[in-house]
Coordinates of C-alpha atoms and ligand atoms in Angstrom, one line a residue:
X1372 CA 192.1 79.3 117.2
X1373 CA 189.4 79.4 114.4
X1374 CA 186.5 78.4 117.0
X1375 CA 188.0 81.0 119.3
X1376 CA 188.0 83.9 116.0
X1377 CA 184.2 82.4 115.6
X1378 CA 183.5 83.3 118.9
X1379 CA 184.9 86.2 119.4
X1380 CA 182.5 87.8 115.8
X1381 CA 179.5 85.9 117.3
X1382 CA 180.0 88.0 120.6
X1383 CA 181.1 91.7 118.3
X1384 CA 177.6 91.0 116.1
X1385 CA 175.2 90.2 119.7
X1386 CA 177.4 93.5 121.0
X1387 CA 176.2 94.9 117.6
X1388 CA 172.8 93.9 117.8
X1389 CA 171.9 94.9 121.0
X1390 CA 173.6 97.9 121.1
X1391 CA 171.0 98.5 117.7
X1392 CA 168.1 97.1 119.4
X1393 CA 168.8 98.9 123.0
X1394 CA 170.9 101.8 122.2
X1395 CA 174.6 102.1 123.6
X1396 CA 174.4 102.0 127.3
X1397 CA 177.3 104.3 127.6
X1398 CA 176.0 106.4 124.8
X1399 CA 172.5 106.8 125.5
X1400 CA 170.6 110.4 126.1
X1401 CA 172.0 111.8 129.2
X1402 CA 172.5 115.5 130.5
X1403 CA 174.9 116.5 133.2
X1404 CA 173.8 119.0 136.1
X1405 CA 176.4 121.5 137.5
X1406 CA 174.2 121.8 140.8
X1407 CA 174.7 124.0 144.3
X1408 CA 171.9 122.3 145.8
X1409 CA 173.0 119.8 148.3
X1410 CA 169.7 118.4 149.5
X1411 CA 168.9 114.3 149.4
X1412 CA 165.5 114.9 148.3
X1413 CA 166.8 116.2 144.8
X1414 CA 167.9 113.2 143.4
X1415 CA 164.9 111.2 144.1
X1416 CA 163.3 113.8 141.4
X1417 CA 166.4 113.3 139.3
X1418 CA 165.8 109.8 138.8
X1419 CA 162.2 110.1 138.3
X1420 CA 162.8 112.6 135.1
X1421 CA 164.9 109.6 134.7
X1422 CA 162.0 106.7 134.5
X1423 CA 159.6 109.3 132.8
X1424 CA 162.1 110.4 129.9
X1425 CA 164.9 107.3 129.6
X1426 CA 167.5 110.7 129.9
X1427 CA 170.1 110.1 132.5
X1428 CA 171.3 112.6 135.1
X1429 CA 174.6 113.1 135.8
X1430 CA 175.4 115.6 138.7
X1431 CA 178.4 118.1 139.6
X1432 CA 178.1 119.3 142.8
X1433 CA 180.2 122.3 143.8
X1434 CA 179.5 125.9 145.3
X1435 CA 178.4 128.7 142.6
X1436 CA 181.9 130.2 142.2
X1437 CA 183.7 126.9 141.4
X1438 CA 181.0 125.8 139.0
X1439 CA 181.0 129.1 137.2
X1440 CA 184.6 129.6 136.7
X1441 CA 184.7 126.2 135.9
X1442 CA 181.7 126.6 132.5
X1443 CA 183.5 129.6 132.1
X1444 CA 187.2 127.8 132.0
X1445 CA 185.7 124.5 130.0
X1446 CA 183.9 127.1 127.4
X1447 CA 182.6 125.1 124.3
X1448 CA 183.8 122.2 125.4
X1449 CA 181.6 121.8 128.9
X1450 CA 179.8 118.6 129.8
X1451 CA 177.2 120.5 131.9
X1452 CA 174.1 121.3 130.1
X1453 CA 171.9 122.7 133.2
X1454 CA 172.9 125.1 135.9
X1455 CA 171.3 124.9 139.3
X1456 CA 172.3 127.5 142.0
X1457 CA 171.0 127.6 145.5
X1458 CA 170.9 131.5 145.2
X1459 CA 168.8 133.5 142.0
X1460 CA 171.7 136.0 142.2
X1461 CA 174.1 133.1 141.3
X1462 CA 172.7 132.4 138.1
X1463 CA 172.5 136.3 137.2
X1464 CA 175.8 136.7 138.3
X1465 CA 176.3 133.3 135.5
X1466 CA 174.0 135.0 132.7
X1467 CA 176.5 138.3 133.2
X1468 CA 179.8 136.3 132.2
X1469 CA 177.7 134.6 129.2
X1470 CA 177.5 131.4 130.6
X1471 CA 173.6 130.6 129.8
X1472 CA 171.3 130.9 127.1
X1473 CA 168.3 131.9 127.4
X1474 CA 165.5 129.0 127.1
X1475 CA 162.6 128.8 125.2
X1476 CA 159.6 127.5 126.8
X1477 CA 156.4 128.9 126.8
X1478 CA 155.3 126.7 129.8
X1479 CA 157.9 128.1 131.7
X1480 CA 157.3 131.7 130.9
X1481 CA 153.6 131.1 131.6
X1482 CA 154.5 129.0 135.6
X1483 CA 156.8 131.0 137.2
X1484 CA 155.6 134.5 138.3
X1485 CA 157.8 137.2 136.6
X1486 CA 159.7 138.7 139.6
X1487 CA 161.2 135.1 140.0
X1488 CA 162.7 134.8 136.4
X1489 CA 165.3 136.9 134.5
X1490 CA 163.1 138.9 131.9
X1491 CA 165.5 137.6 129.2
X1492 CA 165.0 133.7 130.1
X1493 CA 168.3 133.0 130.8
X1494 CA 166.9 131.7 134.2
X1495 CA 164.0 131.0 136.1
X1496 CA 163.2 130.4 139.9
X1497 CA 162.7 126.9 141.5
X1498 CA 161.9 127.0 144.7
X1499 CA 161.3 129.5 147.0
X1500 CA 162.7 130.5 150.4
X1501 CA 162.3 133.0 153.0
X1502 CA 164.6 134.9 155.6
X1503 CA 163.0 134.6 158.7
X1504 CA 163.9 135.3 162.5
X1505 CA 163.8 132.6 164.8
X1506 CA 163.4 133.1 168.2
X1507 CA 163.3 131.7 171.5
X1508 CA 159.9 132.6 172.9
X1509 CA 160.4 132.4 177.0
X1510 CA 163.4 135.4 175.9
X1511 CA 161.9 137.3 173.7
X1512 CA 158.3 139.0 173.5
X1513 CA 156.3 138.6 170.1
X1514 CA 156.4 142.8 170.2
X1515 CA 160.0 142.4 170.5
X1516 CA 159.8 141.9 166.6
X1517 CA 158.9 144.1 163.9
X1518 CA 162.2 144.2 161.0
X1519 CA 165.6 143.6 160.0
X1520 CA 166.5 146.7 160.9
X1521 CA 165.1 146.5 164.0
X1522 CA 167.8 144.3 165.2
X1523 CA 170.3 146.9 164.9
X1524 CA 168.5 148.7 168.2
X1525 CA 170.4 148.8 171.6
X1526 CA 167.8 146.3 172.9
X1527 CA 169.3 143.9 171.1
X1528 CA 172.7 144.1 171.6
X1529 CA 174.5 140.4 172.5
X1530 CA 171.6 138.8 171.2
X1531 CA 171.2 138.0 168.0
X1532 CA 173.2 135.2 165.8
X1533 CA 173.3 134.6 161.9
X1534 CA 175.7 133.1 159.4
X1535 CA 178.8 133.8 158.4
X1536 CA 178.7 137.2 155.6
X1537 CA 180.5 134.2 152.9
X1538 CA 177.2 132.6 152.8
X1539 CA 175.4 133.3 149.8
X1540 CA 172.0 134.1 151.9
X1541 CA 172.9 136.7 154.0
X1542 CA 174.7 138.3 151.0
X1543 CA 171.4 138.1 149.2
X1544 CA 169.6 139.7 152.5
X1545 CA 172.1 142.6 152.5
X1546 CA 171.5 142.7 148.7
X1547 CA 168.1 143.2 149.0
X1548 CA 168.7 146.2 150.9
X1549 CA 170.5 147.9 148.8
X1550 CA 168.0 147.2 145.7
X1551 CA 165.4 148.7 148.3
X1552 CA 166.9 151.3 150.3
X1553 CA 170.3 152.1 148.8
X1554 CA 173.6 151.2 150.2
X1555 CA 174.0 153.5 153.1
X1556 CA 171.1 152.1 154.9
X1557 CA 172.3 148.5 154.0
X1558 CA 175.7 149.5 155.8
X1559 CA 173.9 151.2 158.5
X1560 CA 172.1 147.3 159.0
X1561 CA 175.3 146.1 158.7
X1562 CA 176.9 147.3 161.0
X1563 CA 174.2 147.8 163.6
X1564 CA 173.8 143.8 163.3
X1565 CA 177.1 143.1 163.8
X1566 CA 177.4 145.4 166.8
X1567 CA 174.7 143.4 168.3
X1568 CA 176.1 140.0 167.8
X1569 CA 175.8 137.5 170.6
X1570 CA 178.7 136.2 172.3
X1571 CA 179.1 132.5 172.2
X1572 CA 180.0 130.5 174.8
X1573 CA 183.9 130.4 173.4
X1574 CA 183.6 134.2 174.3
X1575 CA 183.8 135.2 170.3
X1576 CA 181.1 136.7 168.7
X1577 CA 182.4 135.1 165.4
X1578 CA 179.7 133.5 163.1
X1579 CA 180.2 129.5 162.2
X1580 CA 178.2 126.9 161.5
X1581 CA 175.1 126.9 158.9
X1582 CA 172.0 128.2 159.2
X1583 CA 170.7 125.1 161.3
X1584 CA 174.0 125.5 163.7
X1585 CA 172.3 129.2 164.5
X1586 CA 169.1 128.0 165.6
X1587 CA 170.8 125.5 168.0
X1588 CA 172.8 128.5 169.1
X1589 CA 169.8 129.7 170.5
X1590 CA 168.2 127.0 171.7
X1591 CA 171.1 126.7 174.0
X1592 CA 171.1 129.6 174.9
X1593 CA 174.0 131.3 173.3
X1594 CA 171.7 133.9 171.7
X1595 CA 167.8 135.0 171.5
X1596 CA 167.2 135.1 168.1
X1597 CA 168.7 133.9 164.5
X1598 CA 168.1 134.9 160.9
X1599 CA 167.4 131.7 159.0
X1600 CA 166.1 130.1 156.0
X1601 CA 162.4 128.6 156.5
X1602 CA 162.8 125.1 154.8
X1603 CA 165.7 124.4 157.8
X1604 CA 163.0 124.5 160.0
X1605 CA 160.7 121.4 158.4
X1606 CA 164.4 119.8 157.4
X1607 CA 165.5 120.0 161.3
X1608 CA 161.9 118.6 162.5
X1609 CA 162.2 115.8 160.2
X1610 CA 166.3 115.1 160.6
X1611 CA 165.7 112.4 163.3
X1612 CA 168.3 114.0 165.2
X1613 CA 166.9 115.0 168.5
X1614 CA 168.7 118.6 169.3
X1615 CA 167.2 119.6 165.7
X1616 CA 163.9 118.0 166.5
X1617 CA 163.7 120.2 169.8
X1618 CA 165.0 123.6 168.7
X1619 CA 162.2 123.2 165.4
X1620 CA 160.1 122.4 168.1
X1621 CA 161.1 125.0 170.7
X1622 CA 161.7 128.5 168.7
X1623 CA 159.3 130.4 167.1
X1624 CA 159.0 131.2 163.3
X1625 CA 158.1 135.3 162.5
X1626 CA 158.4 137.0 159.0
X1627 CA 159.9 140.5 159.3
X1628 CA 159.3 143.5 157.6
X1629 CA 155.4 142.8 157.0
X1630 CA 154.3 146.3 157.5
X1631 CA 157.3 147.8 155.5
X1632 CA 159.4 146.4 152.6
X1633 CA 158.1 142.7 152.9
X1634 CA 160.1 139.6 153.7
X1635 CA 163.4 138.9 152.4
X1636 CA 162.8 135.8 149.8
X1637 CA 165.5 133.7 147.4
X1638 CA 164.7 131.5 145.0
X1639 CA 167.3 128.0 144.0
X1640 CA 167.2 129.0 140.2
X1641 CA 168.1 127.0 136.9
X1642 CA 169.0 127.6 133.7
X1643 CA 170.5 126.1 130.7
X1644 CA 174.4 126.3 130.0
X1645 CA 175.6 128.3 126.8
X1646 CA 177.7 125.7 125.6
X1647 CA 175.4 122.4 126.2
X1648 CA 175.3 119.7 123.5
X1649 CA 171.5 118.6 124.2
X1650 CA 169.5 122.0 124.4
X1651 CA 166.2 119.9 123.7
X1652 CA 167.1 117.3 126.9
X1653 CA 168.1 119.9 129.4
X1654 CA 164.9 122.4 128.3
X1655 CA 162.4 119.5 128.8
X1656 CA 164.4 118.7 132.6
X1657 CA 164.4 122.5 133.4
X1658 CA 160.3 122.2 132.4
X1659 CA 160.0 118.3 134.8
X1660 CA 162.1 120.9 137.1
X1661 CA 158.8 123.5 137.6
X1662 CA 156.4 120.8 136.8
X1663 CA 153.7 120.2 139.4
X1664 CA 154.8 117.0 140.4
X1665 CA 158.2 118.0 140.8
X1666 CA 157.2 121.5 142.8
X1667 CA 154.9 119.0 144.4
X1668 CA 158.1 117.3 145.9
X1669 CA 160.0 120.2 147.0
X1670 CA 157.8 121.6 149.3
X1671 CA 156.6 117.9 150.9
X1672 CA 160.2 116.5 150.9
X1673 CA 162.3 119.9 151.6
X1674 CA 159.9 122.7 152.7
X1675 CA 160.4 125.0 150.1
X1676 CA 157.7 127.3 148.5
X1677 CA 157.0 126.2 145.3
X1678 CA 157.2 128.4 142.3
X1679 CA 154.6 126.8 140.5
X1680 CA 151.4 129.3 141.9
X1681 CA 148.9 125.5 140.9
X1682 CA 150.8 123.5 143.2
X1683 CA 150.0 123.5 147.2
X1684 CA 152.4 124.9 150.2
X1685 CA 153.4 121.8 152.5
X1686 CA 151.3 121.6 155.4
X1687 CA 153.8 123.0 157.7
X1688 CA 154.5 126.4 155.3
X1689 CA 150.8 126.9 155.8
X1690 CA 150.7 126.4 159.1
X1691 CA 153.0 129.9 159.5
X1692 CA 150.6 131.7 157.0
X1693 CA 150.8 133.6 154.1
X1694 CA 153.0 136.7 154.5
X1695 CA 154.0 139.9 152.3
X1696 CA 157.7 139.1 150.1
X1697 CA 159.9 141.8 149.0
X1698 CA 158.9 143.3 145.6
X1699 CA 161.5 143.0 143.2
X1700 CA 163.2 141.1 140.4
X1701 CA 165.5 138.5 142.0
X1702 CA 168.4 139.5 139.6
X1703 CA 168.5 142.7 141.8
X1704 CA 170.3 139.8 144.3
X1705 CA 172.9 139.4 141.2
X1706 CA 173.2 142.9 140.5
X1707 CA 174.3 143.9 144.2
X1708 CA 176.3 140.7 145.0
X1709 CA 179.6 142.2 145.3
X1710 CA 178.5 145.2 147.2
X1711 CA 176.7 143.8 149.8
X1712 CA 180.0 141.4 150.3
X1713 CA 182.0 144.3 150.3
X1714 CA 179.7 146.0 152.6
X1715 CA 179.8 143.1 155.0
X1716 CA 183.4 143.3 155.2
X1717 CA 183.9 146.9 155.9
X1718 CA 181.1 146.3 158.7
X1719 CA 183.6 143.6 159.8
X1720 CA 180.6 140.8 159.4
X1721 CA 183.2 138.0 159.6
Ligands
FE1173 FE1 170.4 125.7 152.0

């Protein structure tokens, strides 16, 4: 019994010792990250910041409304400390219901270009994307394309296919439209879109399927043309899937709007959660974040646009050229959210 006691306060005062010389392993630095991003590449970067800073990273994944009603249900007591959303409008829509704070870096403020950060710092842009067409070039004539609101023409009618108006991007496209050319002409696109729907080969002219699920659409011929986000593109010509591999391959890339109101961007954003516990941790991961080696990775690993303006485009974003963005703040995408989705409803954009 006694060696057994003996043992047993040998063991507690290694335990002690180690846990001095090493830090508690359960009780070490670590941040948690309520994310919306749901790309592989990410976590690579997550355990780098890992290596280069000994903080652990602990992720949530969810949608933007779950995560946000949950930060806003867990209030003080929150384990997230960082806020990633896919969409810039999520996190304005997060810094309306008080759920950030805004983040003081002067690295940040000086890297990412003012139109893709809230002017208060409560969040700041990522990664770039753009919302292209993407077309099937033995159906459709290069001076076929022009804008957005092109597709509303009779010319088009039963031939165009896009995403479901409960994705986040299109509500951001429709958005954009009514920061730029108020809301009547956003429900005149609208509806002229969804009047010109293609009918799939079920006979519905329904949207499904994600923005990848479109451009297959029309590689098999269920429609000529499909409003996408660019990265999809390099992820499907890198997916090892071959029906992905050919409709990259097939369809054509063409950034609309280029003589009028610019190309409909989106940034993934992140910020820093009101109610965090390690403001210093998650500040220096939102700065690895828009870091050149981490901006580096997302356009080489997931085809985005960086944000940083020092670090290069992927080889394959260069390839399509530079083209002319939409000028605006990206909280205008915030601003508008439920209008445009309201919009899309009354236009009967399922
Ligand atoms: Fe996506």
């Amino acid at each position: 019994m006694k060696s057994l006691l003996l043992l047993l306060s040998v063991t507690t005062l290694i335990g002690i010792l180690a846990a001095c010389q090493f830090g508690n392993p359960s009780g070490g630095d670590s941040i948690t990250v309520f994310s919306e991003r749901h790309y592989d590449s990410d976590h690579v970067l997550y355990d780098r910041f890992t290596d280069q800073t000994g903080i652990r990273v602990n992720i949530v994944h969810h949608s933007a409304d779950p995560l946000l009603n949950r930060l806003e249900n867990e209030g003080e007591d929150t384990i997230a400390d960082v806020l990633i959303i896919a969409d810039a409008g999520g996190l304005e829509r997060a810094k309306n219901r008080h759920l950030l704070r805004p983040i003081e870096s002067a690295f940040l403020t000086d890297v990412v270009p003012e139109n893709l950060r809230d002017p208060d710092n409560h969040w700041f842009g990522m990664t770039m994307r753009a919302r292209v067409f993407v077309y099937h070039p033995e159906r459709v004539g290069a001076s076929e394309l022009s804008t957005y609101e092109a597709l509303t023409e009779p010319a088009w009618h039963g031939r165009v296919i896009t995403r479901s108006s409960e994705n986040i991007y299109n509500q951001s496209l429709m958005a954009s439209l009514i920061e730029i050319a108020g809301e009547a002409h956003a429900r005149d696109f609208a509806e002229g879109l969804v009047n010109n729907f293609a009918v799939r080969l079920d006979g519905t002219t329904t949207p499904r399927g994600n923005d990848r699920a479109q451009a297959i659409s029309v590689l098999a011929g269920e429609a000529d043309l499909a409003i996408m986000n660019t990265y999809y593109i390099g992820v499907m010509l890198n997916s090892g899937d071959a029906t992905q591999i050919e409709a990259a391959q097939t369809l054509e890339v063409f950034f609309p709007n280029q003589a009028t109101t610019g190309t409909h961007v989106n940034a993934s954003a992140v910020g820093v959660v009101k109610h965090t516990s390690n403001v210093e941790a998650a500040t220096q991961f939102v700065e690895f974040l828009l870091s050149e080696e981490a901006q580096r990775h997302f356009t080489t690993s997931n085809y985005e646009y960086p944000v940083n303006p020092n670090v290069e485009w992927a080889d394959l974003l260069n390839e399509w050229g530079a083209f002319n963005a939409q000028d605006m703040n990206l909280s205008a995408l915030g601003k508008h959210n439920r209008r445009a989705k309201e919009i899309m409803d009354e236009a009967g954009w399922r």
